[in-house]
Amino acid sequence: MKIISVLYIGSKKPINPNHISMCNTKLILTILKGSSSPFAIIIYMVLMLGASIHVAGQSRYSLTGHVTDSLNKPIPSATVFIVGMTKMTSTTKEGIFKFDGLQAGTYQLSVSILGFASHTETVLLASSSVDIQINLHPATIELAGVVINGESSKVQEANYKIFQKVFLGTSDNAKKCRILNPEVIHLKLDKKTGVLNATADDLIVVENESLGYKIRYLLNNFNYQIEQDNASFSGNSSFEELPGNEKRKAVWNVARSKAYYGSLMQFFRGLYHNNAREEGFLIHKAFGRAPVFSIADDREYLYVDPNEIDLPAISKLRPDSLMRLKFTKLFIAYAPKQAAKERTSNVEAQTKQVPFTSNCTLIYLLTDEAMIDQKGDVAGLHNFTIQGNMALRRVADQLPFEYKPNKTGLLLE
């Protein structure tokens, strides 16, 4: 999935999905402060296609563009990348950029340069190469409020640590991430509202030593409400392989496998190829929370259909090679050992109670249907709500859409 555009929101109160506006973001994560329950992690996902859609044949196309200002003058040295992938370039002195060797499909382009508002555009490559025109508009400059006494270096350091925690996450992968250009990030704490805001003059460059990527992140917005423990940010990112010897690459491959297995990307790919169970996922129709009968057992429980879902009942491949998903609520357990056993079906009981453990995820589809492609991406604007394991993945845990796992065996629980 493209965590490239992410909006994290924390709240102590239930959130009505109807109150979430649909914007150019990919993930909206809700963190309930002070709770260890898996239900405390919720993602509202608004996903846009950023990787190619597979179609029959192996034809390759070019995507060329001309970037100009409002007076149609060329803009040189603008950064152009395909969201969620490892493809990035800069415009020439004539304002031209070009990507070669692309499969037919839909691509989301991001264009940015200092002094102009960033631009995102979705482009379809159907049966021929495409040449597009992109006009950038001057950025709106907001003057920072005057700080009477200034902020001490300790306060600034504390604010920066907060930013890193929200932006990168707290996983083992996040611990091995470094922001290489913190000077482009500007933090401002509004003492009246207790909101920490962040802007960036340029792409934020993150070196992920755990997964072996350099990530360039175009930050659209960032704010963190300290008292409420509410944080939100959004943007687009591009990936670049870090250089390394064979030993380092072997370590990265292991870490990438751990990041991939059990992820939303792997799950959507499993749905697309109709082999989600072979990929280690057990999928059931979910109904709602079950009451807790034992004080000694503080786990959350759910009512689910005891029979696993037949994938053709919720997915259908279309002529354009997109797969349509149609469901209400799914309970997903990443359990490769159990999935390797023979499937049981035709259980007569209408529901059963299952614990919502650390390897489990709930996915709600808030629209009538969604479209996915073979890369594990979602085509168009579709809204999901996700709770549990898959909601814990942050910027430091993401992989580009080009990633293909080494099929030497599933990562077992």
Short mmCIF file of C-alpha atoms in Angstrom, two decimals:
data_model
loop_
_atom_site.label_atom_id
_atom_site.label_comp_id
_atom_site.label_asym_id
_atom_site.label_seq_id
_atom_site.Cartn_x
_atom_site.Cartn_y
_atom_site.Cartn_z
CA MET A 1 0.00 0.00 0.00
CA LYS A 2 1.06 3.59 -0.47
CA ILE A 3 1.74 4.89 2.92
CA ILE A 4 3.24 7.57 0.81
CA SER A 5 0.21 9.64 1.62
CA VAL A 6 -0.64 9.15 5.23
CA LEU A 7 -2.92 10.83 7.69
CA TYR A 8 -2.66 9.67 11.27
CA ILE A 9 -5.34 10.78 13.69
CA GLY A 10 -5.48 9.92 17.38
CA SER A 11 -8.65 10.30 19.40
CA LYS A 12 -10.07 9.26 22.74
CA LYS A 13 -13.58 9.34 21.27
CA PRO A 14 -15.18 7.10 18.63
CA ILE A 15 -14.80 8.54 15.13
CA ASN A 16 -17.69 8.65 12.70
CA PRO A 17 -16.32 7.63 9.28
CA ASN A 18 -18.92 9.90 7.66
CA HIS A 19 -17.12 12.86 9.20
CA ILE A 20 -13.84 11.98 7.48
CA SER A 21 -13.41 14.06 4.32
CA MET A 22 -12.06 12.29 1.24
CA CYS A 23 -8.76 13.86 0.28
CA ASN A 24 -5.52 12.90 -1.41
CA THR A 25 -4.40 10.72 1.46
CA LYS A 26 -3.82 7.04 1.66
CA LEU A 27 -4.02 6.03 5.29
CA ILE A 28 -5.71 7.55 8.29
CA LEU A 29 -4.63 5.91 11.53
CA THR A 30 -6.42 6.44 14.83
CA ILE A 31 -4.46 5.81 18.02
CA LEU A 32 -6.38 5.70 21.27
CA LYS A 33 -4.10 6.99 24.01
CA GLY A 34 -3.34 4.75 26.96
CA SER A 35 -4.86 1.56 25.57
CA SER A 36 -3.07 -1.70 24.79
CA SER A 37 -6.10 -3.21 23.08
CA PRO A 38 -5.74 -4.05 19.40
CA PHE A 39 -9.02 -2.16 18.91
CA ALA A 40 -7.15 0.98 19.91
CA ILE A 41 -5.54 1.05 16.48
CA ILE A 42 -7.82 2.07 13.62
CA ILE A 43 -7.01 3.12 10.06
CA TYR A 44 -9.35 4.95 7.76
CA MET A 45 -7.83 4.40 4.35
CA VAL A 46 -8.32 6.50 1.26
CA LEU A 47 -6.21 4.86 -1.40
CA MET A 48 -5.30 5.99 -4.89
CA LEU A 49 -3.64 3.91 -7.54
CA GLY A 50 0.07 4.64 -7.80
CA ALA A 51 1.44 1.51 -9.39
CA SER A 52 0.83 0.06 -12.80
CA ILE A 53 -2.19 -2.10 -13.58
CA HIS A 54 -1.29 -5.30 -15.33
CA VAL A 55 -2.88 -6.01 -18.68
CA ALA A 56 -2.28 -8.74 -21.18
CA GLY A 57 0.93 -8.51 -23.12
CA GLN A 58 4.32 -7.11 -22.29
CA SER A 59 4.16 -3.79 -24.14
CA ARG A 60 6.14 -0.95 -22.59
CA TYR A 61 5.34 2.71 -22.89
CA SER A 62 6.81 6.10 -22.12
CA LEU A 63 5.32 8.82 -19.96
CA THR A 64 6.60 12.26 -20.94
CA GLY A 65 5.64 15.60 -19.47
CA HIS A 66 6.30 19.31 -19.79
CA VAL A 67 6.24 21.34 -16.55
CA THR A 68 5.57 25.08 -16.85
CA ASP A 69 4.54 28.00 -14.66
CA SER A 70 1.36 30.09 -14.94
CA LEU A 71 2.96 32.02 -17.83
CA ASN A 72 3.76 28.76 -19.65
CA LYS A 73 7.48 29.24 -19.06
CA PRO A 74 9.39 25.96 -18.52
CA ILE A 75 10.38 25.06 -14.97
CA PRO A 76 13.75 23.29 -14.82
CA SER A 77 14.98 21.05 -11.97
CA ALA A 78 11.51 20.19 -10.68
CA THR A 79 11.38 16.82 -8.90
CA VAL A 80 9.01 14.32 -10.51
CA PHE A 81 8.31 10.84 -9.15
CA ILE A 82 5.74 8.08 -9.43
CA VAL A 83 4.09 7.72 -6.05
CA GLY A 84 4.94 4.55 -4.15
CA MET A 85 7.61 3.38 -6.58
CA THR A 86 11.34 3.74 -7.17
CA LYS A 87 10.98 5.95 -10.24
CA MET A 88 12.16 9.56 -9.82
CA THR A 89 13.64 12.17 -12.14
CA SER A 90 14.09 15.94 -12.59
CA THR A 91 12.89 18.22 -15.36
CA THR A 92 15.40 19.47 -17.92
CA LYS A 93 16.06 23.16 -18.59
CA GLU A 94 13.14 22.95 -21.02
CA GLY A 95 10.92 21.64 -18.21
CA ILE A 96 10.67 18.15 -19.69
CA PHE A 97 10.68 14.82 -17.85
CA LYS A 98 10.33 11.26 -19.12
CA PHE A 99 9.78 7.77 -17.70
CA ASP A 100 10.45 4.82 -20.01
CA GLY A 101 9.61 1.12 -19.84
CA LEU A 102 6.22 1.44 -18.14
CA GLN A 103 3.51 -1.18 -18.37
CA ALA A 104 0.02 -0.12 -19.36
CA GLY A 105 -1.87 1.12 -16.34
CA THR A 106 -2.53 4.07 -14.09
CA TYR A 107 0.23 6.10 -12.44
CA GLN A 108 0.08 8.86 -9.87
CA LEU A 109 2.71 11.55 -10.52
CA SER A 110 4.02 13.97 -7.93
CA VAL A 111 5.77 17.18 -9.03
CA SER A 112 7.43 19.64 -6.66
CA ILE A 113 9.96 22.46 -6.57
CA LEU A 114 10.72 25.21 -4.08
CA GLY A 115 8.56 28.28 -4.63
CA PHE A 116 5.65 26.42 -6.27
CA ALA A 117 2.74 24.47 -4.86
CA SER A 118 3.25 20.74 -5.24
CA HIS A 119 1.16 19.00 -7.89
CA THR A 120 -0.24 15.45 -8.02
CA GLU A 121 -1.83 14.01 -11.14
CA THR A 122 -3.12 10.60 -12.15
CA VAL A 123 -2.17 9.45 -15.66
CA LEU A 124 -3.52 6.48 -17.60
CA LEU A 125 -1.30 4.55 -20.01
CA ALA A 126 -3.68 2.43 -22.07
CA SER A 127 -2.31 1.41 -25.46
CA SER A 128 0.25 4.08 -26.29
CA SER A 129 2.79 6.44 -24.76
CA VAL A 130 1.48 9.65 -23.22
CA ASP A 131 2.71 13.25 -23.21
CA ILE A 132 1.14 15.55 -20.61
CA GLN A 133 1.28 19.23 -19.68
CA ILE A 134 1.60 20.23 -16.01
CA ASN A 135 1.24 23.81 -14.82
CA LEU A 136 2.57 24.73 -11.39
CA HIS A 137 1.30 27.69 -9.42
CA PRO A 138 3.28 29.85 -6.98
CA ALA A 139 3.19 28.58 -3.41
CA THR A 140 1.21 30.55 -0.88
CA ILE A 141 3.63 31.96 1.66
CA GLU A 142 2.35 32.13 5.20
CA LEU A 143 4.28 34.35 7.59
CA ALA A 144 5.11 32.62 10.84
CA GLY A 145 3.69 34.13 14.00
CA VAL A 146 6.07 36.16 16.13
CA VAL A 147 7.43 34.27 19.13
CA ILE A 148 8.03 36.71 21.98
CA ASN A 149 10.55 34.82 24.04
CA GLY A 150 11.61 32.27 21.50
CA GLU A 151 11.84 28.55 22.13
CA SER A 152 14.80 26.98 23.85
CA SER A 153 16.88 24.36 22.11
CA LYS A 154 15.52 21.78 24.57
CA VAL A 155 11.95 22.58 23.55
CA GLN A 156 12.85 22.38 19.87
CA GLU A 157 14.60 19.05 20.45
CA ALA A 158 11.56 17.71 22.28
CA ASN A 159 9.27 18.85 19.47
CA TYR A 160 11.50 17.21 16.88
CA LYS A 161 11.40 13.92 18.78
CA ILE A 162 7.61 14.07 18.73
CA PHE A 163 7.68 14.66 15.00
CA GLN A 164 9.99 11.69 14.42
CA LYS A 165 7.80 9.39 16.52
CA VAL A 166 4.63 10.27 14.64
CA PHE A 167 6.26 10.36 11.22
CA LEU A 168 8.49 7.28 11.37
CA GLY A 169 6.69 5.20 13.97
CA THR A 170 8.12 3.21 16.87
CA SER A 171 8.82 -0.21 15.32
CA ASP A 172 12.22 -1.88 15.12
CA ASN A 173 12.48 -0.55 11.56
CA ALA A 174 11.80 2.98 12.78
CA LYS A 175 14.68 2.72 15.25
CA LYS A 176 17.05 2.33 12.30
CA CYS A 177 15.67 5.27 10.31
CA ARG A 178 17.37 8.69 10.09
CA ILE A 179 16.04 11.92 8.69
CA LEU A 180 19.04 13.18 6.73
CA ASN A 181 17.92 16.78 6.24
CA PRO A 182 16.11 17.91 9.39
CA GLU A 183 16.95 21.52 8.50
CA VAL A 184 14.15 21.54 5.90
CA ILE A 185 11.57 20.77 8.60
CA HIS A 186 10.07 23.71 10.48
CA LEU A 187 8.22 23.04 13.71
CA LYS A 188 5.97 25.50 15.51
CA LEU A 189 4.16 24.88 18.77
CA ASP A 190 1.02 26.91 19.35
CA LYS A 191 1.01 27.26 23.13
CA LYS A 192 -2.65 28.32 23.22
CA THR A 193 -3.99 25.29 21.40
CA GLY A 194 -1.18 22.87 22.22
CA VAL A 195 -0.82 21.91 18.56
CA LEU A 196 2.57 21.16 17.03
CA ASN A 197 2.65 22.00 13.31
CA ALA A 198 5.32 21.06 10.81
CA THR A 199 6.14 22.21 7.30
CA ALA A 200 9.03 21.32 5.01
CA ASP A 201 10.88 23.49 2.50
CA ASP A 202 11.89 20.47 0.46
CA LEU A 203 11.45 16.71 0.26
CA ILE A 204 12.20 15.06 3.60
CA VAL A 205 14.92 12.48 3.00
CA VAL A 206 14.79 9.39 5.22
CA GLU A 207 17.46 6.71 5.27
CA ASN A 208 15.96 3.40 6.33
CA GLU A 209 18.94 1.26 7.29
CA SER A 210 16.64 -1.54 8.38
CA LEU A 211 14.97 -2.09 4.99
CA GLY A 212 17.68 -0.62 2.76
CA TYR A 213 15.78 2.29 1.23
CA LYS A 214 16.19 6.02 0.93
CA ILE A 215 12.74 7.59 1.07
CA ARG A 216 11.98 11.06 -0.24
CA TYR A 217 8.79 12.33 1.31
CA LEU A 218 6.78 15.32 0.13
CA LEU A 219 5.05 16.53 3.30
CA ASN A 220 1.66 18.11 2.65
CA ASN A 221 0.66 18.78 6.25
CA PHE A 222 1.46 17.76 9.80
CA ASN A 223 -0.14 18.64 13.12
CA TYR A 224 -0.08 17.02 16.52
CA GLN A 225 -2.43 17.84 19.40
CA ILE A 226 -0.28 17.11 22.42
CA GLU A 227 -2.91 16.94 25.18
CA GLN A 228 -5.30 14.79 23.14
CA ASP A 229 -2.46 12.73 21.70
CA ASN A 230 -3.93 13.38 18.23
CA ALA A 231 -1.55 13.51 15.29
CA SER A 232 -2.16 13.86 11.56
CA PHE A 233 0.09 14.15 8.52
CA SER A 234 -0.14 13.52 4.81
CA GLY A 235 2.16 13.44 1.79
CA ASN A 236 3.71 11.35 -1.00
CA SER A 237 6.93 9.35 -1.03
CA SER A 238 9.36 7.78 -3.46
CA PHE A 239 11.79 4.92 -2.76
CA GLU A 240 15.43 4.43 -3.75
CA GLU A 241 17.56 1.35 -3.09
CA LEU A 242 20.51 2.00 -0.77
CA PRO A 243 23.91 0.80 -1.98
CA GLY A 244 25.35 -2.14 -0.11
CA ASN A 245 27.46 -5.25 -0.35
CA GLU A 246 26.01 -8.74 -0.58
CA LYS A 247 26.02 -9.18 3.19
CA ARG A 248 24.02 -6.00 3.79
CA LYS A 249 21.61 -6.87 0.99
CA ALA A 250 21.00 -10.27 2.57
CA VAL A 251 20.13 -8.59 5.87
CA TRP A 252 17.80 -6.16 4.08
CA ASN A 253 16.07 -9.02 2.27
CA VAL A 254 15.26 -10.67 5.59
CA ALA A 255 13.95 -7.41 7.07
CA ARG A 256 11.88 -6.69 3.96
CA SER A 257 10.32 -10.13 4.15
CA LYS A 258 9.32 -9.49 7.75
CA ALA A 259 7.82 -6.16 6.75
CA TYR A 260 5.98 -7.70 3.82
CA TYR A 261 4.47 -10.86 5.28
CA GLY A 262 1.20 -10.11 6.98
CA SER A 263 1.03 -6.64 5.41
CA LEU A 264 -1.89 -5.08 3.61
CA MET A 265 0.08 -5.21 0.36
CA GLN A 266 0.50 -8.97 0.67
CA PHE A 267 -3.17 -9.41 1.59
CA PHE A 268 -4.46 -7.46 -1.42
CA ARG A 269 -2.08 -9.34 -3.71
CA GLY A 270 -3.44 -12.59 -2.28
CA LEU A 271 -6.99 -11.48 -3.03
CA TYR A 272 -6.04 -10.51 -6.56
CA HIS A 273 -4.35 -13.83 -7.33
CA ASN A 274 -7.01 -15.84 -5.47
CA ASN A 275 -4.41 -17.40 -3.18
CA ALA A 276 -4.84 -15.47 0.07
CA ARG A 277 -5.01 -18.70 2.10
CA GLU A 278 -1.83 -19.99 0.49
CA GLU A 279 -0.28 -16.65 1.47
CA GLY A 280 -1.17 -17.39 5.10
CA PHE A 281 -4.42 -15.45 5.56
CA LEU A 282 -7.59 -16.85 7.12
CA ILE A 283 -10.58 -14.69 6.14
CA HIS A 284 -13.99 -14.71 7.80
CA LYS A 285 -17.04 -12.51 7.65
CA ALA A 286 -17.09 -10.39 10.80
CA PHE A 287 -20.18 -9.22 12.70
CA GLY A 288 -19.24 -7.31 15.83
CA ARG A 289 -17.63 -7.37 19.23
CA ALA A 290 -18.45 -10.16 21.66
CA PRO A 291 -18.86 -9.61 25.41
CA VAL A 292 -16.04 -10.57 27.75
CA PHE A 293 -17.11 -13.20 30.24
CA SER A 294 -13.88 -13.59 32.20
CA ILE A 295 -12.20 -10.86 34.20
CA ALA A 296 -8.93 -12.77 33.89
CA ASP A 297 -9.13 -12.59 30.09
CA ASP A 298 -8.81 -8.96 29.04
CA ARG A 299 -8.60 -9.69 25.31
CA GLU A 300 -11.14 -8.32 22.85
CA TYR A 301 -13.42 -10.88 21.20
CA LEU A 302 -15.36 -10.80 17.93
CA TYR A 303 -18.33 -12.65 16.48
CA VAL A 304 -17.38 -14.11 13.09
CA ASP A 305 -18.77 -16.61 10.62
CA PRO A 306 -17.08 -19.94 11.48
CA ASN A 307 -16.72 -20.75 7.78
CA GLU A 308 -13.94 -19.07 5.85
CA ILE A 309 -15.03 -16.80 3.03
CA ASP A 310 -14.85 -18.08 -0.53
CA LEU A 311 -12.83 -15.44 -2.37
CA PRO A 312 -15.03 -15.50 -5.52
CA ALA A 313 -17.89 -14.34 -3.30
CA ILE A 314 -16.13 -11.04 -2.56
CA SER A 315 -13.86 -10.56 -5.59
CA LYS A 316 -14.22 -10.58 -9.36
CA LEU A 317 -11.62 -9.94 -12.07
CA ARG A 318 -12.72 -7.36 -14.63
CA PRO A 319 -11.76 -7.20 -18.34
CA ASP A 320 -9.39 -4.29 -17.62
CA SER A 321 -7.47 -6.58 -15.22
CA LEU A 322 -8.63 -4.74 -12.14
CA MET A 323 -10.27 -6.85 -9.46
CA ARG A 324 -13.49 -5.67 -7.87
CA LEU A 325 -13.91 -6.19 -4.13
CA LYS A 326 -17.33 -6.12 -2.53
CA PHE A 327 -17.83 -6.86 1.16
CA THR A 328 -18.87 -5.20 4.41
CA LYS A 329 -16.52 -6.36 7.15
CA LEU A 330 -13.73 -8.94 7.10
CA PHE A 331 -11.88 -10.59 9.97
CA ILE A 332 -8.38 -11.55 8.84
CA ALA A 333 -5.86 -13.62 10.76
CA TYR A 334 -2.32 -13.94 9.44
CA ALA A 335 -1.67 -17.55 10.51
CA PRO A 336 0.51 -19.42 7.97
CA LYS A 337 0.78 -22.59 10.08
CA GLN A 338 -2.97 -22.87 10.48
CA ALA A 339 -3.59 -21.87 6.87
CA ALA A 340 -1.31 -24.70 5.74
CA LYS A 341 -3.73 -27.22 7.24
CA GLU A 342 -6.77 -28.54 5.44
CA ARG A 343 -9.61 -26.07 5.33
CA THR A 344 -12.77 -26.90 7.27
CA SER A 345 -16.11 -25.76 5.91
CA ASN A 346 -19.85 -26.19 6.24
CA VAL A 347 -19.81 -25.53 9.97
CA GLU A 348 -23.46 -25.34 11.02
CA ALA A 349 -23.03 -22.74 13.77
CA GLN A 350 -23.96 -19.25 12.60
CA THR A 351 -21.27 -17.45 14.58
CA LYS A 352 -18.29 -18.13 16.78
CA GLN A 353 -16.26 -15.99 19.14
CA VAL A 354 -12.60 -15.42 18.31
CA PRO A 355 -9.98 -13.40 20.21
CA PHE A 356 -8.65 -10.29 18.49
CA THR A 357 -4.96 -11.04 18.90
CA SER A 358 -1.82 -9.31 17.60
CA ASN A 359 -1.91 -11.17 14.26
CA CYS A 360 -5.51 -10.17 13.49
CA THR A 361 -7.00 -7.38 11.40
CA LEU A 362 -10.50 -6.06 10.75
CA ILE A 363 -11.21 -4.43 7.39
CA TYR A 364 -14.40 -2.49 6.68
CA LEU A 365 -15.30 -1.38 3.17
CA LEU A 366 -17.09 1.96 3.51
CA THR A 367 -17.99 2.26 -0.18
CA ASP A 368 -20.04 -0.09 -2.35
CA GLU A 369 -16.94 -1.63 -3.89
CA ALA A 370 -13.19 -1.17 -4.40
CA MET A 371 -10.78 -2.02 -7.20
CA ILE A 372 -7.34 -3.52 -6.64
CA ASP A 373 -4.50 -4.40 -9.01
CA GLN A 374 -1.91 -7.16 -9.04
CA LYS A 375 0.65 -5.00 -7.20
CA GLY A 376 -1.53 -4.84 -4.08
CA ASP A 377 -2.67 -1.28 -4.73
CA VAL A 378 -6.17 0.16 -4.85
CA ALA A 379 -7.41 1.92 -7.98
CA GLY A 380 -9.27 5.16 -7.51
CA LEU A 381 -10.66 6.69 -4.35
CA HIS A 382 -11.97 4.02 -2.01
CA ASN A 383 -12.43 4.20 1.69
CA PHE A 384 -11.57 1.42 4.10
CA THR A 385 -11.44 1.21 7.86
CA ILE A 386 -8.75 -1.06 9.24
CA GLN A 387 -8.18 -2.16 12.83
CA GLY A 388 -5.44 -4.24 14.33
CA ASN A 389 -2.18 -5.64 12.97
CA MET A 390 -2.16 -4.03 9.52
CA ALA A 391 -2.89 -0.66 11.10
CA LEU A 392 0.40 -0.67 12.98
CA ARG A 393 2.58 -0.23 9.90
CA ARG A 394 4.14 3.25 9.60
CA VAL A 395 6.44 5.01 7.14
CA ALA A 396 9.43 3.03 8.41
CA ASP A 397 7.67 -0.26 7.65
CA GLN A 398 6.58 0.42 4.08
CA LEU A 399 7.86 -1.15 0.85
CA PRO A 400 7.70 0.10 -2.76
CA PHE A 401 5.22 -1.51 -5.13
CA GLU A 402 8.08 -3.06 -7.12
CA TYR A 403 8.91 -5.27 -4.12
CA LYS A 404 8.60 -8.99 -4.77
CA PRO A 405 9.24 -11.38 -1.87
CA ASN A 406 11.65 -14.26 -2.09
CA LYS A 407 9.27 -17.21 -2.15
CA THR A 408 11.37 -19.49 0.02
CA GLY A 409 8.55 -19.91 2.47
CA LEU A 410 6.09 -17.86 4.43
CA LEU A 411 7.06 -16.00 7.56
CA LEU A 412 5.51 -18.23 10.21
CA GLU A 413 3.91 -17.00 13.40
#
